[in-house]
């Protein structure tokens, strides 16, 4: 698998332990932008692989994703749904194909759209 490029500054990334960004605490491996800390983009990898969990995210995008997850996780947990069912619902609400609908893949605009759609669906 080819290492991801940073979508923010165009730099290469390095596969390293997440302790580099989490003040010495390890949560597994990440791809870290080679411009770190000037560019603070990174993404985790699936445990035991070098496959990214999604797209590289800077601080702003990471915060947006957490905001979306706060609503999304309540949606599927409180309605007794499977996560995959909630993603299918979100895809429909956003007008996306199911395979394209995953918060880990979203950019800032998609996160903002998902947040608004989930907020409305709560009512």
Coordinates of C-alpha atoms in Angstrom, one line a residue:
X1 CA 0.0 0.0 0.0
X2 CA 1.2 3.5 -0.9
X3 CA 1.7 5.9 2.0
X4 CA -0.8 8.8 2.0
X5 CA 0.2 12.3 1.2
X6 CA -0.8 15.2 3.3
X7 CA -3.8 17.0 1.8
X8 CA -2.9 20.2 3.6
X9 CA 0.8 20.8 2.7
X10 CA 1.4 18.1 0.1
X11 CA 4.2 16.5 2.2
X12 CA 4.9 12.8 2.5
X13 CA 3.9 11.0 5.7
X14 CA 5.8 8.7 8.1
X15 CA 4.3 5.7 9.7
X16 CA 5.1 6.0 13.4
X17 CA 3.8 5.4 16.9
X18 CA 1.0 7.8 18.0
X19 CA 3.0 8.7 21.1
X20 CA 4.7 11.3 19.0
X21 CA 1.5 13.4 19.0
X22 CA -0.2 12.2 22.2
X23 CA 2.6 13.4 24.6
X24 CA 4.2 9.9 25.1
X25 CA 1.0 7.9 25.3
X26 CA 0.5 5.3 22.6
X27 CA -2.8 4.6 20.9
X28 CA -1.3 2.6 18.0
X29 CA 0.3 3.6 14.8
X30 CA -0.4 6.7 12.7
X31 CA 0.6 8.3 9.5
X32 CA 2.1 11.6 10.5
X33 CA 2.8 14.5 8.1
X34 CA 6.5 15.0 7.7
X35 CA 5.9 18.7 8.3
X36 CA 4.8 18.0 11.9
X37 CA 4.4 20.0 14.1
X38 CA 4.1 22.9 11.6
X39 CA 1.4 20.9 9.9
X40 CA -0.5 18.8 12.5
X41 CA -2.2 16.4 10.1
X42 CA -2.2 12.7 10.9
X43 CA -4.4 9.6 10.7
X44 CA -4.5 6.3 12.6
X45 CA -4.1 2.9 11.0
X46 CA -6.1 -0.3 11.4
X47 CA -4.5 -2.3 14.1
X48 CA -1.9 -4.8 12.8
X49 CA -1.8 -3.2 9.3
X50 CA -0.5 -0.1 7.5
X51 CA -4.0 0.7 6.1
X52 CA -5.2 4.2 7.2
X53 CA -8.4 4.5 9.1
X54 CA -9.5 7.4 6.9
X55 CA -8.0 10.6 5.6
X56 CA -5.3 12.7 7.2
X57 CA -6.9 15.4 9.4
X58 CA -5.6 18.6 11.0
X59 CA -6.9 19.9 14.3
X60 CA -9.9 21.6 12.8
X61 CA -11.0 18.5 11.0
X62 CA -10.4 16.3 14.0
X63 CA -12.6 18.5 16.1
X64 CA -15.3 18.5 13.4
X65 CA -15.2 14.7 13.3
X66 CA -15.6 14.5 17.0
X67 CA -18.6 16.8 16.9
X68 CA -20.2 14.7 14.2
X69 CA -19.5 11.5 16.1
X70 CA -21.2 12.9 19.2
X71 CA -24.5 13.0 17.3
X72 CA -23.9 10.0 15.1
X73 CA -23.0 7.7 18.0
X74 CA -26.1 8.8 19.9
X75 CA -28.2 8.1 16.8
X76 CA -27.3 4.4 16.4
X77 CA -26.9 3.7 20.1
X78 CA -30.1 5.3 21.3
X79 CA -32.2 3.9 18.5
X80 CA -30.9 0.3 18.8
X81 CA -29.3 0.4 15.4
X82 CA -26.2 -1.3 14.2
X83 CA -23.5 1.2 13.1
X84 CA -23.8 0.0 9.5
X85 CA -27.5 0.8 9.6
X86 CA -26.8 4.3 10.9
X87 CA -24.3 4.9 8.2
X88 CA -26.9 3.7 5.6
X89 CA -29.3 6.2 7.1
X90 CA -26.8 9.0 7.1
X91 CA -25.8 8.2 3.5
X92 CA -29.5 8.5 2.5
X93 CA -29.9 11.8 4.4
X94 CA -26.8 13.2 2.8
X95 CA -27.5 11.9 -0.7
X96 CA -24.4 9.7 -0.8
X97 CA -23.7 6.2 -1.8
X98 CA -23.3 4.0 1.3
X99 CA -19.7 3.1 0.5
X100 CA -18.8 6.8 0.3
X101 CA -20.4 7.6 3.6
X102 CA -18.0 7.3 6.5
X103 CA -17.0 10.0 8.9
X104 CA -13.4 9.0 8.7
X105 CA -13.4 9.9 5.0
X106 CA -15.2 13.3 5.4
X107 CA -13.5 16.6 4.8
X108 CA -14.6 19.8 6.6
X109 CA -17.5 20.5 4.4
X110 CA -18.9 17.0 4.6
X111 CA -18.5 17.0 8.4
X112 CA -20.5 20.3 8.6
X113 CA -23.2 18.8 6.3
X114 CA -23.4 15.6 8.3
X115 CA -23.6 17.5 11.6
X116 CA -26.6 19.6 10.3
X117 CA -28.3 16.6 8.8
X118 CA -27.9 14.6 12.1
X119 CA -29.1 17.6 14.1
X120 CA -32.3 17.8 12.1
X121 CA -32.9 14.0 12.3
X122 CA -32.8 14.3 16.1
X123 CA -36.0 16.3 16.1

